[in-house]
Short mmCIF file of C-alpha atoms in Angstrom, two decimals:
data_model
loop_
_atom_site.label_atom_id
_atom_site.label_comp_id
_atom_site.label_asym_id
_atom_site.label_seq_id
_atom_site.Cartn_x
_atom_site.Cartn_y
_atom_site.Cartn_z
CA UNK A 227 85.25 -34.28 27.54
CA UNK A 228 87.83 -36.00 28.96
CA UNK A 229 86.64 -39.16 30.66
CA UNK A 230 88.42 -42.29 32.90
CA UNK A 231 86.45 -44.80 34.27
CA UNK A 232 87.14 -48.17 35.43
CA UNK A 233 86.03 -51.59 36.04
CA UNK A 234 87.74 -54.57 37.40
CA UNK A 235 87.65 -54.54 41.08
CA UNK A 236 86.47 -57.01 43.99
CA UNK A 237 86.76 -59.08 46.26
CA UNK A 238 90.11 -61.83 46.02
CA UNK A 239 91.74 -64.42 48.31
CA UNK A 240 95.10 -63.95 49.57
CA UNK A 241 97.87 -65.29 46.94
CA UNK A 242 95.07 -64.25 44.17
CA UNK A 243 95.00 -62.13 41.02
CA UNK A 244 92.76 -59.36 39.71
CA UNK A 245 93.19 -57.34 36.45
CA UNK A 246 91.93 -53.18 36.42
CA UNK A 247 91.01 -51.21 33.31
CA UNK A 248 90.73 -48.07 32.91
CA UNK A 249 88.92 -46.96 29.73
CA UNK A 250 89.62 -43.75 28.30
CA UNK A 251 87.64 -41.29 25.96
CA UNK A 252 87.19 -37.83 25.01
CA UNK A 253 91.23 -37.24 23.82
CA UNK A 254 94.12 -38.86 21.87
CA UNK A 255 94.73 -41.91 24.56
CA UNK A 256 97.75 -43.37 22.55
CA UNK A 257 99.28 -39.49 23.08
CA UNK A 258 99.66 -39.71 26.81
CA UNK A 259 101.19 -41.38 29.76
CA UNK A 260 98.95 -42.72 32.42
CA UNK A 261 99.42 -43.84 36.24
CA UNK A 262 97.62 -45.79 38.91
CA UNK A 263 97.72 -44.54 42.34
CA UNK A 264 96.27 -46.38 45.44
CA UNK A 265 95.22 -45.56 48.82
CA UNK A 266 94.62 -48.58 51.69
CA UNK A 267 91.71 -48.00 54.17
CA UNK A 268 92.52 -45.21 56.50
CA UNK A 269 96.42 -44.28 54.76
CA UNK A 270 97.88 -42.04 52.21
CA UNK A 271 98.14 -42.29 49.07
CA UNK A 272 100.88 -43.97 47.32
CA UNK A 273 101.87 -44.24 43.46
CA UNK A 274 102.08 -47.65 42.19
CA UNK A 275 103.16 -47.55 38.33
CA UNK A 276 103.47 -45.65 34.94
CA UNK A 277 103.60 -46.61 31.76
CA UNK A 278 104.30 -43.76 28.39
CA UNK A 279 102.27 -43.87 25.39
CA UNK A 280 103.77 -45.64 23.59
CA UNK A 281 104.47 -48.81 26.46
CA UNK A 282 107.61 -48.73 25.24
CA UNK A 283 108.57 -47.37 29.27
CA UNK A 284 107.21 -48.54 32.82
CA UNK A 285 107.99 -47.84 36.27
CA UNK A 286 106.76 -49.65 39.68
CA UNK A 287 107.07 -48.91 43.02
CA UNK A 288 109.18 -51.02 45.16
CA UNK A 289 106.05 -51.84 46.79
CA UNK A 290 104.65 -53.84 43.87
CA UNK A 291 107.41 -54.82 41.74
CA UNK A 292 107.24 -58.16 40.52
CA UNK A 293 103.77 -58.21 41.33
CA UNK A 294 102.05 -55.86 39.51
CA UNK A 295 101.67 -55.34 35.94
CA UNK A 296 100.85 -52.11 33.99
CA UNK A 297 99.69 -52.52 30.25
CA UNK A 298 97.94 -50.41 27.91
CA UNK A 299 95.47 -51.29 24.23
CA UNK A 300 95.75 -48.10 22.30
CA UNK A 301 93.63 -49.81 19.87
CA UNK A 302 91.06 -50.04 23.17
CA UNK A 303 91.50 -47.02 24.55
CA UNK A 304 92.35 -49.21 27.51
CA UNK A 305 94.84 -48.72 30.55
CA UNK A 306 95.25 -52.06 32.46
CA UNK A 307 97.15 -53.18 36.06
CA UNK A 308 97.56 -56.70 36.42
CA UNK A 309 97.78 -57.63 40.61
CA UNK A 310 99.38 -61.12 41.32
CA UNK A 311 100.46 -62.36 44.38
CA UNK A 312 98.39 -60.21 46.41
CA UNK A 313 98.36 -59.83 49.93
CA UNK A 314 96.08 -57.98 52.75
CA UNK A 315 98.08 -54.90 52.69
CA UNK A 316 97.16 -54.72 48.95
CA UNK A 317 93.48 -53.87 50.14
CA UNK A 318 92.47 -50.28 48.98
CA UNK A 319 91.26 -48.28 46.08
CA UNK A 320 92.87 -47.99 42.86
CA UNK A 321 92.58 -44.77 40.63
CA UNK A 322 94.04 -44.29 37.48
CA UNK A 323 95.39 -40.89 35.96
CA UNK A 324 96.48 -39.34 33.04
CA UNK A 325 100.03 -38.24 33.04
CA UNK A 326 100.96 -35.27 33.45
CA UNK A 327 99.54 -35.23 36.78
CA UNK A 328 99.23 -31.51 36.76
CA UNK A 329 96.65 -32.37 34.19
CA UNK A 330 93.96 -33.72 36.94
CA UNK A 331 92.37 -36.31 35.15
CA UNK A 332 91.65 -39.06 37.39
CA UNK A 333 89.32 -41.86 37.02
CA UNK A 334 86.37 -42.84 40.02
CA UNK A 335 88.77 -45.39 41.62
CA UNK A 336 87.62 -49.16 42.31
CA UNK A 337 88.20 -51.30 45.27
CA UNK A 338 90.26 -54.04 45.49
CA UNK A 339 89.57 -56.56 48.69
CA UNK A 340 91.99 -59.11 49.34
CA UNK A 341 91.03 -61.27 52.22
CA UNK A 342 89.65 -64.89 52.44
CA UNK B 202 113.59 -43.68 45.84
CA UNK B 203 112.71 -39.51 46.79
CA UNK B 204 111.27 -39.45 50.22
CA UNK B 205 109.16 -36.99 50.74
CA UNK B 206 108.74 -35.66 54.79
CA UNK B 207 105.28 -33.77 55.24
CA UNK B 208 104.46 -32.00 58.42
CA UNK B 209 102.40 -31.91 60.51
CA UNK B 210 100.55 -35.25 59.88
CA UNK B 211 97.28 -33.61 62.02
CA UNK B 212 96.14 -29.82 62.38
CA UNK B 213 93.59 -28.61 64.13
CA UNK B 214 92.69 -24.82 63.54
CA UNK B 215 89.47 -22.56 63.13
CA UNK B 216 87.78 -21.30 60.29
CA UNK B 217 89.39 -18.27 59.21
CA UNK B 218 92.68 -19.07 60.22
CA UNK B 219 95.94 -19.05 58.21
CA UNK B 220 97.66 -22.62 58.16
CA UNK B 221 100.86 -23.80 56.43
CA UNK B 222 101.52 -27.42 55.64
CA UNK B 223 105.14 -28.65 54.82
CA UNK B 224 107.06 -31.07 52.65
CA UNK B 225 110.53 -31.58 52.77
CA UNK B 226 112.69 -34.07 49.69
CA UNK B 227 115.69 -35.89 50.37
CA UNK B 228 116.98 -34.50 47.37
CA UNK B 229 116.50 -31.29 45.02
CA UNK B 230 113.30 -31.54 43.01
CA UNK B 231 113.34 -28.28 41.58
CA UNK B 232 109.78 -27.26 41.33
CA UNK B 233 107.93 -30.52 40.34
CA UNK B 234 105.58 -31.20 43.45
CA UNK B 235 102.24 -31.01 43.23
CA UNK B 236 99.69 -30.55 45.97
CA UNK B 237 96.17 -32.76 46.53
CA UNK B 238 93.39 -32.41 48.93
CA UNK B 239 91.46 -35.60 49.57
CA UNK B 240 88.04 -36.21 51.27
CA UNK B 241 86.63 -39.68 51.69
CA UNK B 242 85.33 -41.42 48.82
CA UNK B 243 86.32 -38.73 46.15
CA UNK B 244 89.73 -38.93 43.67
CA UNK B 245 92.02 -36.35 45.13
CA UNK B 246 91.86 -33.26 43.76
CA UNK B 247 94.63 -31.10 42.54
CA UNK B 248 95.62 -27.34 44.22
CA UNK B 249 99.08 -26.38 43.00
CA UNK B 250 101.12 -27.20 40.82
CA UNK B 251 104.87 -26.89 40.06
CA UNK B 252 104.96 -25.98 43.17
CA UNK B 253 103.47 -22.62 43.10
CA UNK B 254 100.96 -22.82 40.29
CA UNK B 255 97.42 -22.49 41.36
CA UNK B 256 95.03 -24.90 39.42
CA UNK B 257 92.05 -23.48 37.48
CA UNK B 258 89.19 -23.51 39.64
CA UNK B 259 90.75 -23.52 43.01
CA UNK B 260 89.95 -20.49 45.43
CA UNK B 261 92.94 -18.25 45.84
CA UNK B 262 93.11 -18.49 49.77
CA UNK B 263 95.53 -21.50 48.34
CA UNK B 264 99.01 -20.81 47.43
CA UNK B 265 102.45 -22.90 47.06
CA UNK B 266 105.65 -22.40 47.75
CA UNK B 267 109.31 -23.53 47.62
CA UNK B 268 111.66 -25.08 45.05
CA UNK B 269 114.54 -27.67 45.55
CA UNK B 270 113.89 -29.53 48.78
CA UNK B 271 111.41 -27.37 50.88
CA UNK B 272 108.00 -26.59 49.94
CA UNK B 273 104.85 -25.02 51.93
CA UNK B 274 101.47 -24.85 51.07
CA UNK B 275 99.39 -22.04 52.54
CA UNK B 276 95.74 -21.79 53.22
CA UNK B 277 95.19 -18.08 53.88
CA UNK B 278 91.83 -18.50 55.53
CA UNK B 279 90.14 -21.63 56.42
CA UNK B 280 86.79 -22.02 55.04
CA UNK B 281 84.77 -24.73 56.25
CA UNK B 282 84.88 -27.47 53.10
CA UNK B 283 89.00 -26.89 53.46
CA UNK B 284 89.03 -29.19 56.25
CA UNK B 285 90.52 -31.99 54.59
CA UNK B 286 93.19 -34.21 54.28
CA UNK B 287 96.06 -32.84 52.18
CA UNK B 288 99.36 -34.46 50.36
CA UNK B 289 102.48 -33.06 48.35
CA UNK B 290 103.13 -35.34 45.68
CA UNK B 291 106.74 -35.32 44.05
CA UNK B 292 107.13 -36.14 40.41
CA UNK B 293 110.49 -35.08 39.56
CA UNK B 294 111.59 -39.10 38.58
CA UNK B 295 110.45 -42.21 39.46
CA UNK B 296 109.18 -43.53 41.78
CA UNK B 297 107.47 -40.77 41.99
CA UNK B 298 106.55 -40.41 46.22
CA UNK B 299 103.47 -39.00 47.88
CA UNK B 300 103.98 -37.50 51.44
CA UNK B 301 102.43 -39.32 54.61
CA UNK B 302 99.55 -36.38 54.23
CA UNK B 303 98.12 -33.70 56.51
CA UNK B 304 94.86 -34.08 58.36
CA UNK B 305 93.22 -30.93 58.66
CA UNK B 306 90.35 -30.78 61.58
CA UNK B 307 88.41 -28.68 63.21
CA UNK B 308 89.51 -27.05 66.58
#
């Protein structure tokens, strides 16, 4: 069965970096698309990035351009976000999911603190 | 970027009653919006999608409609575990834009 689940979350200072993964099994990973989507304490969600399956395309939102990094390993199986720069508003939980979102496949989320 | 305008952002109603939420583009999407219900601590979970296409599993009180720039979704009778917080997502090109959400509560 189709399964997400990540690992890479904590605690950071202000100015800090952290790097997600999302590790995928149970389907062709290097066939699909896949997203992160966050939500800060007590707010809506909000879509971050994209990247297609091959990694050949990736899109940000204004909110994290510049700052964040999506990546992918086919050979891994692996989905990655790279957070730089990051600030208290960058405080919430981070879910990755498999594009097309009609799909549904969404891994647990993890947390990502920033504060000092 | 699309905006996407949801209303109301709070909703207080009864169990059994019929509630619509609303989302609103700033420019034709045609039919790609989805809509999520979220509760605290879970991934949010998908209803509809393409606007009016109910997802496996989900109980028909739900339904969706709308296509261009106004959507609704419709719960036809509250049931307790509806009372949620719910969000139309667009994904007609990127960015792709959540709404601000809808939090459902109990009158």
């Amino acid at each position: 069965q189709v399964q997400l689940v990540q690992s890479g979350g904590g605690v950071v200072q202000p100015g800090g970096s952290l790097r997600l993964s999302c590790s995928a099994s149970g389907f062709t990973f290097s066939s699909y698309g896949f997203h992160w989507v966050r939500q800060a304490p007590g707010k809506g969600l909000e879509w971050v990035a994209f990247i297609r399956h091959d990694g050949t395309s990736k899109y940000y939102a204004d909110s994290v351009k510049g700052r964040f990094t999506i990546s992918r390993d086919n050979s891994k199986n692996t989905l990655y976000l790279q957070l730089d720069s990051l600030t208290s508003d960058d405080t919430g939980v981070f879910y990755c999911a498999r594009d097309p979102f009609w799909s549904d496949y969404w891994g647990q989320g993890t947390l990502v603190t920033v504060s000092s | 970027a699309i905006q996407m305008t949801q209303s109301p952002s709070s909703l207080s109603a009864s169990v059994g009653d019929r509630v619509s939420i609303t989302c609103r583009a700033s420019q034709d999407i045609r039919s790609e919006l989805e809509w999520y219900q979220e509760k605290p601590g879970k991934a949010p979970k998908l209803l509809i999608y393409g606007a009016s296409r109910l997802q496996s599993g989900v109980p028909s009180r739900f339904s969706g409609s709308g296509s261009g720039t106004d959507f609704t979704l419709t719960i036809s009778s509250l049931q307790p575990e509806d009372f949620a917080t719910y969000y139309c997502l667009q994904d007609f090109n990127y960015p792709y834009t959540f709404g601000r959400g809808t939090k459902l509560e109990i009158k």
